């Protein structure tokens, strides 16, 4: 059986060495030495000034919304994982969906201004599949209308924009280190900002608002992560260059063999250095997409309909029309892509797709 993804596992003895340290110290969580080490190494690797490691990528989005004290409506993308929208609703705000650009699968900046309302406070956009949004255009609109910008950069570990980590952009960027992501700590995530005041606020938010044992600085939440999770992160981070390289090779291989398949792929912008986090392909119709999915599943290959359905169709948001997102969502599949996926397995997937097309 071939699934769409498989978590990366580091060298077990290396991981166990970190775990031995934890047992010796008996310090399991609450900003321990491995969490600190991971934060330092991530900042160093990514070239970031500030980063806070969190328990997951969803709480990271919620902390970003809280830290910016957002109220009212938020402009967002309908084409993302459900956490992008659910976090907005969970924090008591209302999402306004702006349709995506068909060629990138990211929010279409040219459609943002028409959707801004009196109570719109921010733009929350996803760099979908690790492909950076049109950051300059979004920032221009945000500055003009005095809106905050949050990027859900859950897919973007290793992605660069204009030579810098894409995590640097926006007032706050959030990311996920969930087991299915390219770099992971089993569960985990981070908030990234360049602003020291926001960093400070999020540091309090992450730890119940604790300002010492007996004093509190505002309302907080439990957004911390543990030493055990940091241990997995430290072990995986050592292998990150190899992980990125392998994905690039696997994607190149799909590209080289799928030329005859009638598909479109999201276009990566010129300013971006892509991380090859996913291999999405967009078919001409939903019917063909389902036929391909069934064809693969018959041979026990399980791609995923990422992202389906379009988030504008969730039953807890006000109905809004986003025809491009709806259309792409109905026709897109992400093909299996993970470190141990072999060339033979890729060949099999490619063969099934090409054969199914010809039926
Ligand atoms: C994975 C993901 C999240 C959620 O991250 P978790 O760490 O699983 O909470 C949010 N947004 C996007 C786009 C994601 O892919």
Short mmCIF file of C-alpha atoms and ligand atoms in Angstrom, two decimals:
data_model
loop_
_atom_site.label_atom_id
_atom_site.label_comp_id
_atom_site.label_asym_id
_atom_site.label_seq_id
_atom_site.Cartn_x
_atom_site.Cartn_y
_atom_site.Cartn_z
CA UNK A 1 0.00 0.00 0.00
CA UNK A 2 1.27 3.47 -0.93
CA UNK A 3 -0.18 6.40 0.99
CA UNK A 4 0.04 10.05 -0.01
CA UNK A 5 2.68 10.61 2.64
CA UNK A 6 4.67 8.80 5.27
CA UNK A 7 6.35 10.53 8.21
CA UNK A 8 10.12 10.84 8.02
CA UNK A 9 11.91 8.89 10.72
CA UNK A 10 15.43 9.81 11.80
CA UNK A 11 18.16 7.45 12.89
CA UNK A 12 16.66 5.71 15.93
CA UNK A 13 19.83 5.64 18.02
CA UNK A 14 20.25 9.37 17.55
CA UNK A 15 16.70 9.96 18.75
CA UNK A 16 17.24 7.64 21.73
CA UNK A 17 20.33 9.61 22.75
CA UNK A 18 18.15 12.71 23.11
CA UNK A 19 15.56 10.68 25.04
CA UNK A 20 18.29 9.44 27.40
CA UNK A 21 19.15 13.07 28.13
CA UNK A 22 15.52 13.76 29.01
CA UNK A 23 15.42 10.81 31.41
CA UNK A 24 18.63 11.94 33.07
CA UNK A 25 17.35 15.48 33.59
CA UNK A 26 13.75 14.52 34.35
CA UNK A 27 12.74 17.78 32.66
CA UNK A 28 9.93 16.86 30.29
CA UNK A 29 8.31 20.11 29.22
CA UNK A 30 7.98 23.84 30.06
CA UNK A 31 10.67 25.42 27.94
CA UNK A 32 13.31 22.78 28.55
CA UNK A 33 16.83 22.64 27.12
CA UNK A 34 15.89 20.62 24.02
CA UNK A 35 13.06 23.03 23.17
CA UNK A 36 15.56 25.87 23.50
CA UNK A 37 18.12 24.07 21.40
CA UNK A 38 15.56 23.35 18.69
CA UNK A 39 14.42 26.98 18.61
CA UNK A 40 18.02 28.14 18.29
CA UNK A 41 18.86 25.68 15.55
CA UNK A 42 15.70 26.44 13.60
CA UNK A 43 16.42 30.17 13.74
CA UNK A 44 19.96 29.52 12.61
CA UNK A 45 18.97 27.17 9.79
CA UNK A 46 16.17 29.39 8.54
CA UNK A 47 18.00 32.67 9.10
CA UNK A 48 15.28 34.04 11.38
CA UNK A 49 15.54 36.51 14.20
CA UNK A 50 12.63 35.21 16.25
CA UNK A 51 10.70 31.96 16.38
CA UNK A 52 8.59 30.35 19.09
CA UNK A 53 8.05 26.59 19.02
CA UNK A 54 4.43 25.67 19.69
CA UNK A 55 2.43 22.52 20.32
CA UNK A 56 1.00 22.53 16.78
CA UNK A 57 0.38 24.65 13.72
CA UNK A 58 -3.26 25.34 14.55
CA UNK A 59 -2.60 26.86 17.96
CA UNK A 60 0.09 28.92 16.19
CA UNK A 61 -2.57 30.51 13.95
CA UNK A 62 -4.83 31.09 16.94
CA UNK A 63 -1.98 32.71 18.89
CA UNK A 64 -1.20 34.97 15.92
CA UNK A 65 -4.82 36.14 15.75
CA UNK A 66 -4.86 36.78 19.52
CA UNK A 67 -1.49 38.51 19.59
CA UNK A 68 -2.63 40.97 16.92
CA UNK A 69 -5.85 41.54 18.88
CA UNK A 70 -7.95 40.98 15.77
CA UNK A 71 -11.71 41.52 15.77
CA UNK A 72 -14.35 41.56 13.04
CA UNK A 73 -13.72 40.05 9.62
CA UNK A 74 -10.60 38.53 8.10
CA UNK A 75 -9.90 38.15 4.40
CA UNK A 76 -8.74 34.59 3.78
CA UNK A 77 -8.26 31.90 1.18
CA UNK A 78 -10.81 29.16 0.54
CA UNK A 79 -8.10 26.82 -0.72
CA UNK A 80 -6.19 25.52 2.28
CA UNK A 81 -6.40 23.00 5.06
CA UNK A 82 -9.46 23.43 7.28
CA UNK A 83 -7.35 24.75 10.19
CA UNK A 84 -6.85 28.07 8.37
CA UNK A 85 -10.58 28.77 8.48
CA UNK A 86 -11.50 26.99 11.69
CA UNK A 87 -8.92 29.04 13.61
CA UNK A 88 -10.58 32.26 12.47
CA UNK A 89 -14.01 31.05 13.54
CA UNK A 90 -12.63 29.57 16.80
CA UNK A 91 -11.23 32.99 17.67
CA UNK A 92 -14.65 34.57 17.15
CA UNK A 93 -13.94 36.27 13.85
CA UNK A 94 -15.65 35.95 10.51
CA UNK A 95 -13.82 34.73 7.41
CA UNK A 96 -14.34 36.54 4.12
CA UNK A 97 -13.20 34.26 1.32
CA UNK A 98 -11.40 35.79 -1.61
CA UNK A 99 -11.01 33.46 -4.56
CA UNK A 100 -7.67 32.06 -5.62
CA UNK A 101 -5.52 32.60 -8.66
CA UNK A 102 -5.99 29.59 -10.89
CA UNK A 103 -2.31 29.42 -11.82
CA UNK A 104 -0.86 29.44 -8.28
CA UNK A 105 -3.70 28.13 -6.07
CA UNK A 106 -2.99 31.09 -3.74
CA UNK A 107 -5.32 33.96 -2.83
CA UNK A 108 -5.72 36.34 -5.78
CA UNK A 109 -4.50 39.78 -4.62
CA UNK A 110 -6.41 41.54 -7.40
CA UNK A 111 -9.67 40.41 -5.79
CA UNK A 112 -8.86 41.41 -2.21
CA UNK A 113 -9.73 45.11 -2.22
CA UNK A 114 -13.30 44.57 -3.41
CA UNK A 115 -13.92 42.30 -0.41
CA UNK A 116 -12.64 44.61 2.33
CA UNK A 117 -15.40 45.68 4.70
CA UNK A 118 -15.51 48.36 7.44
CA UNK A 119 -14.66 45.82 10.12
CA UNK A 120 -11.96 43.96 8.17
CA UNK A 121 -8.81 43.82 10.27
CA UNK A 122 -6.45 41.41 8.54
CA UNK A 123 -5.53 39.11 5.69
CA UNK A 124 -4.80 35.48 6.55
CA UNK A 125 -3.36 33.74 3.51
CA UNK A 126 -1.83 30.31 2.97
CA UNK A 127 1.29 29.76 0.87
CA UNK A 128 -0.41 26.77 -0.67
CA UNK A 129 1.70 23.61 -1.13
CA UNK A 130 4.81 25.62 -0.21
CA UNK A 131 4.35 28.06 -3.11
CA UNK A 132 4.68 31.64 -1.80
CA UNK A 133 1.77 34.03 -2.25
CA UNK A 134 2.23 37.30 -4.13
CA UNK A 135 3.63 38.78 -0.92
CA UNK A 136 4.45 42.22 -2.33
CA UNK A 137 0.95 42.73 -3.74
CA UNK A 138 -0.67 41.57 -0.51
CA UNK A 139 1.53 43.84 1.62
CA UNK A 140 0.72 46.81 -0.59
CA UNK A 141 -3.02 46.30 -0.09
CA UNK A 142 -2.56 45.70 3.63
CA UNK A 143 -0.55 48.88 4.08
CA UNK A 144 -3.04 50.93 2.11
CA UNK A 145 -6.00 49.70 4.18
CA UNK A 146 -4.20 49.34 7.50
CA UNK A 147 -4.67 45.57 7.68
CA UNK A 148 -2.48 43.07 9.48
CA UNK A 149 -1.09 40.12 7.51
CA UNK A 150 -0.76 36.58 8.82
CA UNK A 151 0.65 33.84 6.63
CA UNK A 152 -0.25 30.24 7.24
CA UNK A 153 3.10 28.87 6.11
CA UNK A 154 2.42 25.31 7.27
CA UNK A 155 3.75 23.91 3.97
CA UNK A 156 6.77 26.15 3.72
CA UNK A 157 9.68 24.66 5.62
CA UNK A 158 12.70 25.48 3.48
CA UNK A 159 10.83 27.71 1.02
CA UNK A 160 12.52 31.00 0.23
CA UNK A 161 11.11 34.21 -1.15
CA UNK A 162 13.57 36.68 -2.63
CA UNK A 163 16.41 34.73 -1.07
CA UNK A 164 15.03 34.76 2.48
CA UNK A 165 12.91 32.29 4.42
CA UNK A 166 9.29 32.89 3.49
CA UNK A 167 8.56 32.69 7.26
CA UNK A 168 9.94 36.23 7.56
CA UNK A 169 7.03 37.81 5.75
CA UNK A 170 3.78 39.20 7.10
CA UNK A 171 3.26 40.58 10.59
CA UNK A 172 3.27 36.98 11.78
CA UNK A 173 3.93 33.72 9.97
CA UNK A 174 2.84 30.41 11.38
CA UNK A 175 3.96 26.95 10.48
CA UNK A 176 3.28 23.32 11.32
CA UNK A 177 5.70 20.57 12.24
CA UNK A 178 3.05 17.85 12.13
CA UNK A 179 4.22 14.33 11.30
CA UNK A 180 2.94 14.64 7.73
CA UNK A 181 4.93 17.77 6.98
CA UNK A 182 8.30 17.87 5.26
CA UNK A 183 10.06 18.76 8.52
CA UNK A 184 8.30 17.48 11.62
CA UNK A 185 8.46 17.05 15.38
CA UNK A 186 5.57 14.52 15.50
CA UNK A 187 3.21 17.29 16.61
CA UNK A 188 4.43 20.87 16.62
CA UNK A 189 4.47 24.23 14.99
CA UNK A 190 5.86 27.73 15.32
CA UNK A 191 5.03 31.39 15.21
CA UNK A 192 7.52 33.70 13.54
CA UNK A 193 7.63 37.49 13.65
CA UNK A 194 10.17 40.25 13.25
CA UNK A 195 8.42 42.49 15.77
CA UNK A 196 9.83 42.19 19.33
CA UNK A 197 6.54 43.34 20.94
CA UNK A 198 4.56 40.66 19.11
CA UNK A 199 7.14 38.07 20.03
CA UNK A 200 6.85 39.00 23.68
CA UNK A 201 3.07 38.88 23.60
CA UNK A 202 3.11 35.45 21.96
CA UNK A 203 5.65 34.17 24.49
CA UNK A 204 3.17 35.05 27.26
CA UNK A 205 0.25 33.67 25.27
CA UNK A 206 2.02 30.37 24.77
CA UNK A 207 2.42 29.80 28.50
CA UNK A 208 -0.97 30.71 30.08
CA UNK A 209 0.13 34.36 30.35
CA UNK A 210 2.57 33.41 33.12
CA UNK A 211 4.86 36.27 34.14
CA UNK A 212 6.67 34.34 36.85
CA UNK A 213 4.89 31.80 39.05
CA UNK A 214 2.35 34.15 40.64
CA UNK A 215 1.69 36.88 38.14
CA UNK A 216 -0.11 36.87 34.78
CA UNK A 217 0.27 39.06 31.77
CA UNK A 218 -3.05 38.83 29.93
CA UNK A 219 -5.12 35.83 28.98
CA UNK A 220 -3.07 32.91 27.74
CA UNK A 221 -3.36 29.38 26.45
CA UNK A 222 -1.22 26.25 26.56
CA UNK A 223 0.72 26.45 23.33
CA UNK A 224 3.96 24.93 24.63
CA UNK A 225 5.65 21.86 23.28
CA UNK A 226 7.60 19.12 25.03
CA UNK A 227 11.17 17.89 25.23
CA UNK A 228 10.18 14.63 23.53
CA UNK A 229 8.83 16.50 20.53
CA UNK A 230 11.87 18.76 20.39
CA UNK A 231 14.06 15.64 20.42
CA UNK A 232 12.39 14.40 17.23
CA UNK A 233 12.83 17.83 15.70
CA UNK A 234 16.54 17.97 16.53
CA UNK A 235 17.12 14.51 15.10
CA UNK A 236 15.18 15.36 11.92
CA UNK A 237 16.78 18.75 11.44
CA UNK A 238 20.16 17.09 10.95
CA UNK A 239 18.75 15.38 7.84
CA UNK A 240 16.85 18.31 6.38
CA UNK A 241 19.12 18.99 3.41
CA UNK A 242 18.83 15.36 2.34
CA UNK A 243 15.06 15.42 2.83
CA UNK A 244 14.74 18.51 0.63
CA UNK A 245 17.05 17.12 -2.04
CA UNK A 246 15.22 13.81 -2.20
CA UNK A 247 11.85 15.54 -2.67
CA UNK A 248 13.27 17.65 -5.46
CA UNK A 249 14.54 14.53 -7.22
CA UNK A 250 11.23 12.72 -6.78
CA UNK A 251 9.28 15.70 -8.13
CA UNK A 252 11.67 16.02 -11.09
CA UNK A 253 11.11 12.34 -11.78
CA UNK A 254 7.31 12.72 -11.79
CA UNK A 255 7.73 15.76 -14.06
CA UNK A 256 9.92 13.85 -16.50
CA UNK A 257 7.45 10.98 -16.84
CA UNK A 258 4.07 12.69 -16.67
CA UNK A 259 4.49 14.91 -19.73
CA UNK A 260 1.76 13.03 -21.61
CA UNK A 261 -0.77 13.35 -18.81
CA UNK A 262 -3.35 16.11 -19.42
CA UNK A 263 -2.82 18.01 -16.20
CA UNK A 264 -1.93 21.45 -14.90
CA UNK A 265 0.35 22.15 -11.97
CA UNK A 266 0.51 25.24 -9.76
CA UNK A 267 3.05 27.71 -11.11
CA UNK A 268 5.87 28.68 -8.77
CA UNK A 269 6.70 32.40 -8.85
CA UNK A 270 10.06 33.75 -10.02
CA UNK A 271 10.87 35.16 -6.57
CA UNK A 272 10.51 31.77 -4.93
CA UNK A 273 12.80 28.90 -4.12
CA UNK A 274 10.38 26.01 -3.79
CA UNK A 275 10.67 23.23 -1.18
CA UNK A 276 8.88 20.48 -3.16
CA UNK A 277 6.58 19.84 -0.22
CA UNK A 278 3.75 18.36 -2.31
CA UNK A 279 3.10 17.07 -5.81
CA UNK A 280 -0.34 18.41 -6.74
CA UNK A 281 -1.81 17.76 -10.19
CA UNK A 282 -4.96 19.35 -11.55
CA UNK A 283 -7.08 17.41 -14.04
CA UNK A 284 -9.40 18.81 -16.69
CA UNK A 285 -12.55 17.72 -14.89
CA UNK A 286 -13.74 16.23 -11.63
CA UNK A 287 -14.82 13.13 -13.54
CA UNK A 288 -11.27 12.49 -14.75
CA UNK A 289 -9.88 13.26 -11.31
CA UNK A 290 -12.14 10.66 -9.69
CA UNK A 291 -11.35 8.16 -12.42
CA UNK A 292 -7.63 8.61 -11.75
CA UNK A 293 -8.12 8.34 -8.01
CA UNK A 294 -10.16 5.14 -8.42
CA UNK A 295 -7.58 3.75 -10.84
CA UNK A 296 -4.82 4.32 -8.29
CA UNK A 297 -6.86 3.01 -5.38
CA UNK A 298 -7.62 -0.19 -7.28
CA UNK A 299 -3.87 -0.80 -7.15
CA UNK A 300 -3.68 0.23 -3.48
CA UNK A 301 -2.17 3.64 -4.11
CA UNK A 302 -3.90 6.33 -2.07
CA UNK A 303 -3.45 9.90 -3.28
CA UNK A 304 -5.40 12.64 -1.46
CA UNK A 305 -7.81 15.22 -2.70
CA UNK A 306 -5.87 18.15 -1.22
CA UNK A 307 -7.67 20.43 -0.74
CA UNK A 308 -11.21 19.23 -1.01
CA UNK A 309 -13.75 20.59 -0.35
CA UNK A 310 -13.15 24.29 -0.83
CA UNK A 311 -13.36 25.91 2.62
CA UNK A 312 -16.02 28.37 1.48
CA UNK A 313 -18.42 25.43 1.51
CA UNK A 314 -17.95 24.60 5.21
CA UNK A 315 -21.30 24.55 6.97
CA UNK A 316 -20.19 26.90 9.76
CA UNK A 317 -19.25 29.80 7.50
CA UNK A 318 -21.57 32.12 5.62
CA UNK A 319 -21.91 30.87 2.07
CA UNK A 320 -19.69 32.75 -0.34
CA UNK A 321 -19.01 32.04 -3.97
CA UNK A 322 -15.44 31.16 -4.89
CA UNK A 323 -15.80 29.48 -8.28
CA UNK A 324 -12.09 29.04 -9.01
CA UNK A 325 -11.35 27.48 -5.66
CA UNK A 326 -14.42 25.23 -5.98
CA UNK A 327 -13.33 24.15 -9.42
CA UNK A 328 -9.68 23.45 -8.53
CA UNK A 329 -10.71 21.65 -5.34
CA UNK A 330 -12.89 19.30 -7.36
CA UNK A 331 -10.12 18.39 -9.83
CA UNK A 332 -6.90 18.22 -7.80
CA UNK A 333 -4.97 15.26 -6.45
CA UNK A 334 -1.74 15.20 -4.48
CA UNK A 335 0.40 12.26 -5.54
CA UNK A 336 2.38 10.21 -3.02
CA UNK A 337 5.59 11.98 -2.01
CA UNK A 338 7.75 10.97 0.93
CA UNK A 339 11.36 10.20 1.66
CA UNK A 340 11.25 6.44 1.24
CA UNK A 341 9.04 6.40 -1.87
CA UNK A 342 11.10 4.42 -4.38
CA UNK A 343 11.59 4.97 -8.09
CA UNK A 344 9.82 1.66 -8.74
CA UNK A 345 6.81 2.85 -6.75
CA UNK A 346 6.82 6.14 -8.64
CA UNK A 347 7.01 4.19 -11.92
CA UNK A 348 3.97 2.17 -10.90
CA UNK A 349 2.00 5.32 -10.02
CA UNK A 350 3.00 6.91 -13.33
CA UNK A 351 1.99 3.78 -15.28
CA UNK A 352 -1.42 3.63 -13.64
CA UNK A 353 -2.10 7.31 -14.35
CA UNK A 354 -1.09 7.07 -18.01
CA UNK A 355 -3.03 3.87 -18.53
CA UNK A 356 -6.15 5.24 -16.83
CA UNK A 357 -6.03 8.31 -19.06
CA UNK A 358 -6.16 6.12 -22.13
CA UNK A 359 -9.24 4.18 -21.05
C1 LIG B 1 -1.06 21.06 8.59
C2 LIG B 1 -1.69 22.38 8.37
C3 LIG B 1 -2.18 23.16 9.44
C4 LIG B 1 -2.32 22.61 10.83
O1 LIG B 1 -1.18 22.28 11.45
P1 LIG B 1 -1.22 21.26 12.70
O2 LIG B 1 0.19 21.27 13.16
O3 LIG B 1 -1.68 19.94 12.20
O4 LIG B 1 -2.15 21.84 13.72
C5 LIG B 1 -2.65 24.43 9.18
N1 LIG B 1 -2.67 24.92 7.93
C6 LIG B 1 -2.24 24.21 6.87
C7 LIG B 1 -2.28 24.82 5.52
C8 LIG B 1 -1.76 22.90 7.06
O5 LIG B 1 -1.39 22.17 6.01
#
